[in-house]
Structure formats: structure tokens, C-alpha cells
mmCIF file of C-alpha atoms and ligand atoms in Angstrom:
data_model
loop_
_atom_site.group_PDB
_atom_site.id
_atom_site.type_symbol
_atom_site.label_atom_id
_atom_site.label_comp_id
_atom_site.label_asym_id
_atom_site.label_seq_id
_atom_site.Cartn_x
_atom_site.Cartn_y
_atom_site.Cartn_z
ATOM 1 C CA UNK A 12 0.024 -0.014 -0.004
ATOM 2 C CA UNK A 13 1.396 3.377 -0.956
ATOM 3 C CA UNK A 14 1.695 6.399 1.427
ATOM 4 C CA UNK A 15 -1.382 8.071 -0.040
ATOM 5 C CA UNK A 16 -3.478 4.989 0.425
ATOM 6 C CA UNK A 17 -2.348 4.832 3.994
ATOM 7 C CA UNK A 18 -3.130 8.505 4.548
ATOM 8 C CA UNK A 19 -6.643 7.974 3.084
ATOM 9 C CA UNK A 20 -7.172 5.073 5.401
ATOM 10 C CA UNK A 21 -6.002 7.154 8.337
ATOM 11 C CA UNK A 22 -8.486 9.820 7.459
ATOM 12 C CA UNK A 23 -11.295 7.372 7.389
ATOM 13 C CA UNK A 24 -11.520 6.751 3.660
ATOM 14 C CA UNK A 25 -11.929 3.163 2.837
ATOM 15 C CA UNK A 26 -12.063 1.119 -0.379
ATOM 16 C CA UNK A 27 -15.529 -0.391 -0.780
ATOM 17 C CA UNK A 28 -16.363 -3.309 -2.961
ATOM 18 C CA UNK A 29 -19.509 -4.200 -4.949
ATOM 19 C CA UNK A 30 -20.852 -7.077 -2.840
ATOM 20 C CA UNK A 31 -23.701 -8.948 -4.469
ATOM 21 C CA UNK A 32 -25.510 -12.018 -3.010
ATOM 22 C CA UNK A 33 -25.598 -14.028 -6.298
ATOM 23 C CA UNK A 34 -22.117 -14.672 -7.566
ATOM 24 C CA UNK A 35 -21.233 -14.350 -11.300
ATOM 25 C CA UNK A 36 -20.714 -18.149 -11.919
ATOM 26 C CA UNK A 37 -24.411 -18.773 -11.187
ATOM 27 C CA UNK A 38 -25.603 -16.004 -13.469
ATOM 28 C CA UNK A 39 -23.137 -16.973 -16.127
ATOM 29 C CA UNK A 40 -24.478 -20.501 -16.270
ATOM 30 C CA UNK A 41 -28.014 -19.071 -16.398
ATOM 31 C CA UNK A 42 -27.151 -16.728 -19.216
ATOM 32 C CA UNK A 43 -26.372 -19.758 -21.457
ATOM 33 C CA UNK A 44 -29.844 -21.232 -20.974
ATOM 34 C CA UNK A 45 -31.687 -21.979 -24.243
ATOM 35 C CA UNK A 46 -34.830 -20.331 -22.892
ATOM 36 C CA UNK A 47 -34.518 -16.628 -23.536
ATOM 37 C CA UNK A 48 -36.796 -15.724 -20.532
ATOM 38 C CA UNK A 49 -34.095 -17.332 -18.409
ATOM 39 C CA UNK A 50 -30.922 -16.262 -20.306
ATOM 40 C CA UNK A 51 -31.751 -12.541 -20.942
ATOM 41 C CA UNK A 52 -32.312 -11.344 -17.392
ATOM 42 C CA UNK A 53 -29.212 -13.265 -16.237
ATOM 43 C CA UNK A 54 -27.097 -11.684 -19.006
ATOM 44 C CA UNK A 55 -28.287 -8.171 -18.113
ATOM 45 C CA UNK A 56 -27.641 -8.828 -14.530
ATOM 46 C CA UNK A 57 -24.145 -10.017 -15.283
ATOM 47 C CA UNK A 58 -23.376 -6.999 -17.389
ATOM 48 C CA UNK A 59 -24.662 -4.660 -14.703
ATOM 49 C CA UNK A 60 -22.607 -6.369 -12.037
ATOM 50 C CA UNK A 61 -19.431 -6.525 -14.117
ATOM 51 C CA UNK A 62 -19.729 -2.695 -14.627
ATOM 52 C CA UNK A 63 -20.235 -2.145 -10.903
ATOM 53 C CA UNK A 64 -17.293 -4.354 -10.001
ATOM 54 C CA UNK A 65 -14.869 -2.263 -12.097
ATOM 55 C CA UNK A 66 -16.270 0.905 -10.379
ATOM 56 C CA UNK A 67 -14.711 0.223 -7.014
ATOM 57 C CA UNK A 68 -15.178 3.453 -5.274
ATOM 58 C CA UNK A 69 -13.632 5.239 -2.310
ATOM 59 C CA UNK A 70 -16.148 6.374 0.135
ATOM 60 C CA UNK A 71 -15.887 8.320 3.345
ATOM 61 C CA UNK A 72 -16.631 6.436 6.512
ATOM 62 C CA UNK A 73 -19.429 8.606 7.851
ATOM 63 C CA UNK A 74 -19.088 7.444 11.397
ATOM 64 C CA UNK A 75 -16.179 9.852 11.912
ATOM 65 C CA UNK A 76 -18.141 12.914 10.873
ATOM 66 C CA UNK A 77 -18.261 14.991 14.073
ATOM 67 C CA UNK A 78 -21.987 15.812 13.710
ATOM 68 C CA UNK A 79 -22.826 12.111 13.897
ATOM 69 C CA UNK A 80 -20.970 11.859 17.206
ATOM 70 C CA UNK A 81 -22.611 14.869 18.776
ATOM 71 C CA UNK A 82 -25.680 13.009 19.847
ATOM 72 C CA UNK A 83 -25.622 9.691 21.679
ATOM 73 C CA UNK A 84 -26.389 6.954 19.134
ATOM 74 C CA UNK A 85 -29.989 5.661 19.383
ATOM 75 C CA UNK A 86 -31.033 2.193 20.540
ATOM 76 C CA UNK A 87 -33.450 2.175 17.596
ATOM 77 C CA UNK A 88 -32.807 1.975 13.906
ATOM 78 C CA UNK A 89 -33.236 4.911 11.515
ATOM 79 C CA UNK A 90 -34.656 3.208 8.391
ATOM 80 C CA UNK A 91 -35.605 4.716 5.025
ATOM 81 C CA UNK A 92 -36.816 2.573 2.215
ATOM 82 C CA UNK A 93 -36.844 3.842 -1.382
ATOM 83 C CA UNK A 94 -38.576 2.636 -4.527
ATOM 84 C CA UNK A 95 -36.076 2.625 -7.431
ATOM 85 C CA UNK A 96 -39.126 2.250 -9.769
ATOM 86 C CA UNK A 97 -37.232 -0.231 -11.924
ATOM 87 C CA UNK A 98 -34.537 2.198 -12.788
ATOM 88 C CA UNK A 99 -30.859 2.010 -11.760
ATOM 89 C CA UNK A 100 -30.419 5.538 -10.341
ATOM 90 C CA UNK A 101 -30.173 5.413 -6.519
ATOM 91 C CA UNK A 102 -31.754 5.725 -4.046
ATOM 92 C CA UNK A 103 -35.076 6.445 -5.947
ATOM 93 C CA UNK A 104 -38.356 7.694 -4.459
ATOM 94 C CA UNK A 105 -38.654 7.652 -0.653
ATOM 95 C CA UNK A 106 -41.474 5.302 0.212
ATOM 96 C CA UNK A 107 -41.276 4.480 3.975
ATOM 97 C CA UNK A 108 -39.368 6.294 6.744
ATOM 98 C CA UNK A 109 -38.742 5.239 10.324
ATOM 99 C CA UNK A 110 -42.011 4.817 12.292
ATOM 100 C CA UNK A 111 -44.221 5.280 9.149
ATOM 101 C CA UNK A 112 -47.194 3.067 8.593
ATOM 102 C CA UNK A 113 -46.792 0.003 6.481
ATOM 103 C CA UNK A 114 -46.750 0.679 2.730
ATOM 104 C CA UNK A 115 -49.048 -1.030 0.262
ATOM 105 C CA UNK A 116 -45.887 -2.525 -1.293
ATOM 106 C CA UNK A 117 -44.770 -5.893 0.155
ATOM 107 C CA UNK A 118 -41.107 -5.402 -0.920
ATOM 108 C CA UNK A 119 -40.909 -2.042 0.948
ATOM 109 C CA UNK A 120 -42.340 -3.591 4.062
ATOM 110 C CA UNK A 121 -40.112 -6.685 3.981
ATOM 111 C CA UNK A 122 -37.044 -4.473 3.498
ATOM 112 C CA UNK A 123 -38.180 -2.273 6.468
ATOM 113 C CA UNK A 124 -38.632 -5.318 8.678
ATOM 114 C CA UNK A 125 -35.456 -7.004 7.485
ATOM 115 C CA UNK A 126 -33.364 -3.910 8.327
ATOM 116 C CA UNK A 127 -35.063 -3.777 11.642
ATOM 117 C CA UNK A 128 -34.353 -7.487 12.375
ATOM 118 C CA UNK A 129 -30.684 -6.958 11.499
ATOM 119 C CA UNK A 130 -30.368 -3.886 13.694
ATOM 120 C CA UNK A 131 -32.047 -5.858 16.544
ATOM 121 C CA UNK A 132 -29.693 -8.800 16.428
ATOM 122 C CA UNK A 133 -26.589 -6.657 16.438
ATOM 123 C CA UNK A 134 -27.864 -4.372 19.199
ATOM 124 C CA UNK A 135 -29.447 -6.984 21.480
ATOM 125 C CA UNK A 136 -26.815 -9.610 21.118
ATOM 126 C CA UNK A 137 -23.640 -7.465 20.813
ATOM 127 C CA UNK A 138 -24.692 -4.001 21.914
ATOM 128 C CA UNK A 139 -23.884 -2.617 18.437
ATOM 129 C CA UNK A 140 -25.792 0.492 17.370
ATOM 130 C CA UNK A 141 -26.206 0.062 13.646
ATOM 131 C CA UNK A 142 -23.609 -0.607 10.874
ATOM 132 C CA UNK A 143 -20.986 1.771 12.232
ATOM 133 C CA UNK A 144 -21.932 1.400 15.976
ATOM 134 C CA UNK A 145 -22.816 5.115 15.924
ATOM 135 C CA UNK A 146 -26.405 4.948 14.754
ATOM 136 C CA UNK A 147 -25.751 5.154 11.000
ATOM 137 C CA UNK A 148 -29.151 5.474 9.198
ATOM 138 C CA UNK A 149 -30.122 2.350 7.215
ATOM 139 C CA UNK A 150 -31.155 2.960 3.671
ATOM 140 C CA UNK A 151 -32.473 0.468 1.132
ATOM 141 C CA UNK A 152 -33.795 0.627 -2.333
ATOM 142 C CA UNK A 153 -36.238 -2.000 -3.718
ATOM 143 C CA UNK A 154 -37.506 -2.603 -7.293
ATOM 144 C CA UNK A 155 -34.051 -1.868 -8.619
ATOM 145 C CA UNK A 156 -33.818 -2.156 -12.472
ATOM 146 C CA UNK A 157 -35.896 -4.648 -14.383
ATOM 147 C CA UNK A 158 -35.769 -8.424 -13.826
ATOM 148 C CA UNK A 159 -32.652 -7.787 -11.867
ATOM 149 C CA UNK A 160 -31.355 -11.061 -10.377
ATOM 150 C CA UNK A 161 -29.334 -9.807 -7.441
ATOM 151 C CA UNK A 162 -29.163 -7.779 -4.231
ATOM 152 C CA UNK A 163 -25.996 -5.832 -3.170
ATOM 153 C CA UNK A 164 -24.443 -3.472 -0.685
ATOM 154 C CA UNK A 165 -22.709 -0.525 -2.558
ATOM 155 C CA UNK A 166 -20.750 0.893 0.292
ATOM 156 C CA UNK A 167 -23.573 3.157 1.397
ATOM 157 C CA UNK A 168 -26.892 1.362 1.087
ATOM 158 C CA UNK A 169 -28.660 -1.855 0.348
ATOM 159 C CA UNK A 170 -30.193 -2.438 -3.051
ATOM 160 C CA UNK A 171 -32.659 -5.264 -3.937
ATOM 161 C CA UNK A 172 -33.809 -6.552 -7.381
ATOM 162 C CA UNK A 173 -37.219 -8.112 -8.015
ATOM 163 C CA UNK A 174 -35.670 -11.158 -9.638
ATOM 164 C CA UNK A 175 -36.758 -12.453 -13.084
ATOM 165 C CA UNK A 176 -39.705 -14.417 -11.618
ATOM 166 C CA UNK A 177 -38.427 -17.502 -13.572
ATOM 167 C CA UNK A 178 -35.507 -18.612 -11.432
ATOM 168 C CA UNK A 179 -35.264 -15.873 -8.750
ATOM 169 C CA UNK A 180 -38.152 -14.303 -6.766
ATOM 170 C CA UNK A 181 -37.977 -10.890 -5.119
ATOM 171 C CA UNK A 182 -34.702 -10.491 -3.216
ATOM 172 C CA UNK A 183 -36.379 -8.963 -0.193
ATOM 173 C CA UNK A 184 -38.091 -12.316 0.571
ATOM 174 C CA UNK A 185 -35.314 -13.986 2.613
ATOM 175 C CA UNK A 186 -34.395 -12.009 5.774
ATOM 176 C CA UNK A 187 -30.989 -13.618 5.804
ATOM 177 C CA UNK A 188 -30.245 -12.138 2.364
ATOM 178 C CA UNK A 189 -31.048 -8.637 3.705
ATOM 179 C CA UNK A 190 -29.023 -9.247 6.783
ATOM 180 C CA UNK A 191 -26.122 -10.598 4.631
ATOM 181 C CA UNK A 192 -25.989 -7.275 2.724
ATOM 182 C CA UNK A 193 -26.116 -5.167 5.900
ATOM 183 C CA UNK A 194 -23.349 -7.205 7.441
ATOM 184 C CA UNK A 195 -21.075 -6.237 4.481
ATOM 185 C CA UNK A 196 -21.551 -2.717 5.953
ATOM 186 C CA UNK A 197 -20.560 -3.879 9.422
ATOM 187 C CA UNK A 198 -17.395 -5.522 7.967
ATOM 188 C CA UNK A 199 -16.663 -2.384 5.959
ATOM 189 C CA UNK A 200 -16.625 -0.340 9.240
ATOM 190 C CA UNK A 201 -14.703 -2.790 11.285
ATOM 191 C CA UNK A 202 -12.062 -5.313 9.880
ATOM 192 C CA UNK A 203 -12.659 -4.042 6.289
ATOM 193 C CA UNK A 204 -11.681 -7.391 4.834
ATOM 194 C CA UNK A 205 -10.449 -7.003 1.281
ATOM 195 C CA UNK A 206 -12.949 -8.491 -1.212
ATOM 196 C CA UNK A 207 -10.518 -10.845 -2.852
ATOM 197 C CA UNK A 208 -9.188 -14.355 -2.275
ATOM 198 C CA UNK A 209 -9.339 -15.720 1.291
ATOM 199 C CA UNK A 210 -9.930 -12.351 2.929
ATOM 200 C CA UNK A 211 -12.860 -11.841 0.548
ATOM 201 C CA UNK A 212 -14.227 -15.295 1.293
ATOM 202 C CA UNK A 213 -14.020 -14.407 4.986
ATOM 203 C CA UNK A 214 -15.863 -11.217 4.132
ATOM 204 C CA UNK A 215 -18.574 -13.232 2.409
ATOM 205 C CA UNK A 216 -18.596 -15.751 5.274
ATOM 206 C CA UNK A 217 -19.160 -12.976 7.852
ATOM 207 C CA UNK A 218 -22.208 -11.899 5.905
ATOM 208 C CA UNK A 219 -23.544 -15.496 5.693
ATOM 209 C CA UNK A 220 -22.860 -16.177 9.410
ATOM 210 C CA UNK A 221 -24.632 -13.038 10.725
ATOM 211 C CA UNK A 222 -27.222 -13.329 7.912
ATOM 212 C CA UNK A 223 -28.176 -16.718 9.178
ATOM 213 C CA UNK A 224 -27.978 -15.586 12.792
ATOM 214 C CA UNK A 225 -30.494 -12.810 12.093
ATOM 215 C CA UNK A 226 -32.871 -15.380 10.630
ATOM 216 C CA UNK A 227 -32.391 -17.706 13.552
ATOM 217 C CA UNK A 228 -32.951 -14.813 15.964
ATOM 218 C CA UNK A 229 -36.219 -13.806 14.132
ATOM 219 C CA UNK A 230 -37.473 -17.364 14.215
ATOM 220 C CA UNK A 231 -36.251 -18.125 17.714
ATOM 221 C CA UNK A 232 -34.360 -21.148 16.414
ATOM 222 C CA UNK A 233 -31.530 -22.719 18.247
ATOM 223 C CA UNK A 234 -28.560 -24.184 16.479
ATOM 224 C CA UNK A 235 -30.194 -27.554 16.175
ATOM 225 C CA UNK A 236 -33.438 -26.296 14.667
ATOM 226 C CA UNK A 237 -31.880 -23.804 12.253
ATOM 227 C CA UNK A 238 -31.783 -24.763 8.562
ATOM 228 C CA UNK A 239 -28.355 -23.036 8.100
ATOM 229 C CA UNK A 240 -29.312 -22.099 4.539
ATOM 230 C CA UNK A 241 -28.671 -18.768 2.838
ATOM 231 C CA UNK A 242 -31.435 -17.484 0.565
ATOM 232 C CA UNK A 243 -34.144 -20.171 1.293
ATOM 233 C CA UNK A 244 -37.360 -19.039 -0.372
ATOM 234 C CA UNK A 245 -35.486 -17.043 -3.161
ATOM 235 C CA UNK A 246 -35.470 -19.776 -5.813
ATOM 236 C CA UNK A 247 -38.697 -20.488 -7.741
ATOM 237 C CA UNK A 248 -40.319 -23.999 -7.906
ATOM 238 C CA UNK A 249 -38.788 -24.666 -11.316
ATOM 239 C CA UNK A 250 -35.264 -24.749 -9.721
ATOM 240 C CA UNK A 251 -33.964 -28.013 -8.220
ATOM 241 C CA UNK A 252 -32.565 -26.493 -5.157
ATOM 242 C CA UNK A 253 -33.421 -25.077 -1.772
ATOM 243 C CA UNK A 254 -31.220 -21.956 -1.475
ATOM 244 C CA UNK A 255 -28.062 -20.184 -2.602
ATOM 245 C CA UNK A 256 -25.749 -21.770 -0.066
ATOM 246 C CA UNK A 257 -25.711 -24.361 2.782
ATOM 247 C CA UNK A 258 -23.514 -23.748 5.802
ATOM 248 C CA UNK A 259 -24.385 -27.184 7.176
ATOM 249 C CA UNK A 260 -23.499 -29.020 3.898
ATOM 250 C CA UNK A 261 -21.683 -26.660 1.563
ATOM 251 C CA UNK A 262 -22.049 -27.776 -2.090
ATOM 252 C CA UNK A 263 -25.608 -29.117 -1.662
ATOM 253 C CA UNK A 264 -27.811 -26.042 -1.882
ATOM 254 C CA UNK A 265 -28.809 -26.641 -5.514
ATOM 255 C CA UNK A 266 -28.093 -28.978 -8.453
ATOM 256 C CA UNK A 267 -30.125 -27.804 -11.377
ATOM 257 C CA UNK A 268 -30.022 -28.196 -15.170
ATOM 258 C CA UNK A 269 -30.008 -24.388 -15.827
ATOM 259 C CA UNK A 270 -28.432 -23.129 -12.600
ATOM 260 C CA UNK A 271 -25.686 -25.845 -12.402
ATOM 261 C CA UNK A 272 -24.484 -27.317 -9.205
ATOM 262 C CA UNK A 273 -23.545 -25.448 -5.951
ATOM 263 C CA UNK A 274 -19.679 -25.281 -6.183
ATOM 264 C CA UNK A 275 -18.972 -24.617 -2.490
ATOM 265 C CA UNK A 276 -16.294 -26.677 -0.719
ATOM 266 C CA UNK A 277 -16.777 -27.527 2.972
ATOM 267 C CA UNK A 278 -13.187 -28.288 3.774
ATOM 268 C CA UNK A 279 -9.685 -27.113 2.744
ATOM 269 C CA UNK A 280 -9.168 -30.404 0.783
ATOM 270 C CA UNK A 281 -11.637 -29.209 -1.764
ATOM 271 C CA UNK A 282 -10.490 -25.512 -1.709
ATOM 272 C CA UNK A 283 -11.115 -23.987 -5.187
ATOM 273 C CA UNK A 284 -8.353 -21.979 -6.934
ATOM 274 C CA UNK A 285 -9.959 -19.605 -9.398
ATOM 275 C CA UNK A 286 -9.561 -16.020 -10.594
ATOM 276 C CA UNK A 287 -13.371 -15.741 -11.100
ATOM 277 C CA UNK A 288 -15.737 -14.326 -8.547
ATOM 278 C CA UNK A 289 -12.947 -12.146 -6.987
ATOM 279 C CA UNK A 290 -10.875 -15.275 -6.392
ATOM 280 C CA UNK A 291 -13.782 -17.473 -5.399
ATOM 281 C CA UNK A 292 -15.195 -15.330 -2.566
ATOM 282 C CA UNK A 293 -18.641 -16.859 -2.819
ATOM 283 C CA UNK A 294 -17.149 -20.366 -3.325
ATOM 284 C CA UNK A 295 -14.432 -20.878 -0.667
ATOM 285 C CA UNK A 296 -16.623 -19.006 1.948
ATOM 286 C CA UNK A 297 -18.162 -22.486 2.360
ATOM 287 C CA UNK A 298 -15.114 -23.430 4.430
ATOM 288 C CA UNK A 299 -15.283 -20.827 7.143
ATOM 289 C CA UNK A 300 -19.115 -21.058 6.940
ATOM 290 C CA UNK A 301 -19.020 -24.677 7.785
ATOM 291 C CA UNK A 302 -16.496 -24.138 10.619
ATOM 292 C CA UNK A 303 -19.081 -21.688 12.210
ATOM 293 C CA UNK A 304 -21.714 -24.237 11.821
ATOM 294 C CA UNK A 305 -19.561 -26.906 13.425
ATOM 295 C CA UNK A 306 -18.705 -24.629 16.373
ATOM 296 C CA UNK A 307 -22.300 -23.499 16.894
ATOM 297 C CA UNK A 308 -23.822 -27.011 16.814
ATOM 298 C CA UNK A 309 -21.120 -28.426 19.049
ATOM 299 C CA UNK A 310 -21.942 -25.705 21.596
ATOM 300 C CA UNK A 311 -25.729 -25.991 21.068
ATOM 301 C CA UNK A 312 -28.388 -23.427 22.206
ATOM 302 C CA UNK A 313 -28.684 -20.104 20.462
ATOM 303 C CA UNK A 314 -25.907 -19.781 17.910
ATOM 304 C CA UNK A 315 -25.879 -15.960 18.180
ATOM 305 C CA UNK A 316 -24.878 -16.213 21.860
ATOM 306 C CA UNK A 317 -21.463 -17.985 22.326
ATOM 307 C CA UNK A 318 -20.397 -18.946 18.731
ATOM 308 C CA UNK A 319 -21.720 -15.709 17.320
ATOM 309 C CA UNK A 320 -20.109 -13.623 20.155
ATOM 310 C CA UNK A 321 -16.736 -15.152 19.462
ATOM 311 C CA UNK A 322 -16.981 -14.497 15.631
ATOM 312 C CA UNK A 323 -18.223 -10.985 16.502
ATOM 313 C CA UNK A 324 -15.354 -10.279 18.837
ATOM 314 C CA UNK A 325 -12.892 -11.223 16.109
ATOM 315 C CA UNK A 326 -14.612 -9.197 13.358
ATOM 316 C CA UNK A 327 -14.677 -6.080 15.579
ATOM 317 C CA UNK A 328 -11.824 -6.537 17.890
ATOM 318 C CA UNK A 329 -9.112 -4.704 15.839
ATOM 319 C CA UNK A 330 -6.674 -7.654 15.485
ATOM 320 C CA UNK A 331 -8.183 -9.058 12.185
ATOM 321 C CA UNK A 332 -6.034 -7.813 9.350
ATOM 322 C CA UNK A 333 -7.799 -6.628 6.197
ATOM 323 C CA UNK A 334 -5.881 -9.210 4.197
ATOM 324 C CA UNK A 335 -6.351 -12.044 6.732
ATOM 325 C CA UNK A 336 -6.366 -15.635 5.525
ATOM 326 C CA UNK A 337 -8.578 -18.474 6.927
ATOM 327 C CA UNK A 338 -5.879 -19.629 9.329
ATOM 328 C CA UNK A 339 -5.362 -16.056 10.752
ATOM 329 C CA UNK A 340 -9.091 -15.813 11.342
ATOM 330 C CA UNK A 341 -9.241 -19.279 12.946
ATOM 331 C CA UNK A 342 -6.406 -18.463 15.304
ATOM 332 C CA UNK A 343 -8.067 -15.308 16.403
ATOM 333 C CA UNK A 344 -11.378 -17.093 17.068
ATOM 334 C CA UNK A 345 -9.574 -19.617 19.365
ATOM 335 C CA UNK A 346 -7.896 -16.678 21.170
ATOM 336 C CA UNK A 347 -11.226 -14.758 21.352
ATOM 337 C CA UNK A 348 -13.007 -17.855 22.792
ATOM 338 C CA UNK A 349 -10.323 -18.072 25.560
ATOM 339 C CA UNK A 350 -10.389 -14.374 26.200
ATOM 340 C CA UNK A 351 -14.175 -14.344 26.739
ATOM 341 C CA UNK A 352 -14.863 -17.830 28.200
ATOM 342 C CA UNK A 353 -11.456 -19.116 29.508
ATOM 343 C CA UNK A 354 -10.330 -22.746 29.263
ATOM 344 C CA UNK A 355 -13.776 -24.023 28.571
ATOM 345 C CA UNK A 356 -15.722 -25.977 26.038
ATOM 346 C CA UNK A 357 -16.002 -22.912 23.863
ATOM 347 C CA UNK A 358 -12.292 -22.830 23.032
ATOM 348 C CA UNK A 359 -12.241 -26.604 22.453
ATOM 349 C CA UNK A 360 -15.388 -26.395 20.249
ATOM 350 C CA UNK A 361 -13.904 -23.598 18.138
ATOM 351 C CA UNK A 362 -10.539 -25.411 17.640
ATOM 352 C CA UNK A 363 -12.350 -28.672 16.732
ATOM 353 C CA UNK A 364 -14.572 -26.817 14.281
ATOM 354 C CA UNK A 365 -11.591 -25.480 12.423
ATOM 355 C CA UNK A 366 -9.984 -28.946 12.486
ATOM 356 C CA UNK A 367 -13.168 -30.234 10.997
ATOM 357 C CA UNK A 368 -12.655 -28.184 7.886
ATOM 358 C CA UNK A 369 -8.947 -28.948 7.666
ATOM 359 C CA UNK A 370 -7.398 -26.030 9.437
ATOM 360 C CA UNK A 371 -5.369 -27.506 12.263
ATOM 361 C CA UNK A 372 -2.287 -26.793 14.289
ATOM 362 C CA UNK A 373 -3.620 -23.515 15.689
ATOM 363 C CA UNK A 374 -2.276 -23.715 19.240
ATOM 364 C CA UNK A 375 1.273 -23.433 17.976
ATOM 365 C CA UNK A 376 0.373 -20.009 16.618
ATOM 366 C CA UNK A 377 -1.070 -18.523 19.679
ATOM 367 C CA UNK A 378 0.454 -15.165 20.354
ATOM 368 C CA UNK A 379 2.435 -15.344 17.079
ATOM 369 C CA UNK A 380 0.721 -12.318 15.564
HETATM 370 ZN ZN1 ZN B 21 -22.039 -10.924 -0.020
#
């Protein structure tokens, strides 16, 4: 990193990435379908996303603005939902503000509720006040573009497409997809994991972990009852598949003639080396996802409590480097488990979870950083 880049970071400027929920390999497969009603929306979504990806922007971290610190951050979210009216200029027309009555538009109401559910988990479980822990307003736009098969965090707000109706439904349907996008914001304001390779896969995994935890919190599901799926309810009936990803069994979420097969590995033995998808960020995230699942189910009870707390401590604790690899993160979770719970079952469960995905020999590295 050059001196100017360091100076920008020091002033609170951070690189932000385009973080969509549906990775390019899925849309690419779909864009080659013989049926034009499947291929055309997928191709348009791919073209849109490729353009966004090359427009990596530098944004200002708004949490450092003095005015935002003047008042104590609220215990309540400050949500605004916009209707992009099928165009691509953001945010669009304001449709529902905080405390407003429900709209006649289900997408608007689901986005409002999903943002609220995400704020609530982070606040109730970890005491975090919004994305930046300083009460940052939460903005989302629905009905983005036409037949748009994705949802994304653009560094400042959440954006949701309606889906093509053939393969994908409205992206506001699964609460974990909304929470996934918001968690990209939390990561941006904390560890700021670079969106490439293993650090990018960790960034994706953080969003899947806390996305799933928001859903489990909403449903009151413990680790044993939870489905551990990301994006359940998003795929139409014509797709042979249940979701976009499975944390319980990576690689099994879908296996479909037009969508292809879920390419996620669950262990380091099957790690995928690729230059696509920012170096496989949505693919190899299956490995840390599965480690979290193993830790949470070994501990039992509500996964957002001990397992989630340990992951949250590492994400926000200041020791996680922006270019961290899986083993770095694993090491920090073992240390965080010890710091919070001592020599208990938590530390053992976390260490065994990483061993279960092929990341071993962590004890030797304690204190090495
Ligand atoms: Zn993502």
C-alpha cells in the first residue's frame, strides 16, 4: 500500500467493493440457458454487475463525521426505504421512513422489517448500534432495475432486485439475504476485509454467518433447529434446489439443469483455486461457513450467543487484518474464545470446528501475531 493510500485510510476513507449475493458463476451458467426468458435477465444482471465491479469506489466512513458523534447513538434503527421504480439511479423515491405506517408494497415492508431485524440482532446480542456502531441510518432501495437477479451493498446502502420471476423471486423475501447485505456494511466499518481471495471469502462468510444468525434470531431457532441455509425461499419452484448456499452442507444447496451445481467446498481439501468471482469469494466461503456451523452446533443453544459472540469479537476486535487468511481468522477465534470464556468448552469447540474443515495446528500459533 502506498503512502497516499495509508493516509486515506488514516483519514477514514476506505475502499469499498461491490458485494452482491448471487455470484457471477451462477448468473453466467443461467445466461447460457436456451430459454431466452431465463438467459436474458441473467445476462443483463451479469453485465450490470461487471460494470459495478470495475467501479470500485472510495467512500468516506461517515461514522467519523463530528456531527454524527454529537448526539448519543440511538437504541433504535433509523430506516428509510426507497422505490427505485425499476430504474438504476439510486436511491429512488422515498416510500417508507422510520415509524411510518406499512406501505401497500410488500417489498418495501419486507425491506423495512429486514433492516429492523438486523439492527435488533446486532444491538441485542452484541450492543452494536447500527452498521457503524454510531447509529448510521439504514437505507435500502427496492425494485431496482428490471428483472434484476441480485441484491447488493454498494458501500452506502442496500439494493434489492425483483428477480426475473423465472428462477429468482424478489430478493427482499429471505431475511438472511437482507442481513447478509447489511453485514457487509458492518465488515466495511470494522475489519474491512479485502474483497478478494481468502480475505474476500472471509468477508462473504461474515455476511452469511450473521445473515443466518439474524434469521435464527427472528425465528427463535437454536443451532439444532436452524436450517443453516442462505437464501431459502428465493428460488422458484422450477429450480432443483433449496437456497443459494448451505452452511451445514456446503455444495448441496442446488443442483439444477439451468443453474448448475452449488460449487462450495466444505473443507480445505476441496479449496477452489480460481480467478473468477474475485478469487472465489462466494465459493471458498463455504469453508469458514462450515466451521461456524460446526462450532455453533457443538456448543448448542442459540448460535448468536457464544459462537456468534466469538465471531463478532474477532470481526470487531481490531486484530483481524484486512488481508487475513482463513488460518489467521481461525487463530483469532480460538484466542477470542479463550479471552471471553477461558479454558472452557468454547475454546475446544472452536478449535475442533476448524480442524473439521482442515485448518489444524492452531495452538502453535497463539501469540504469534
Ligand atoms: Zn455478499
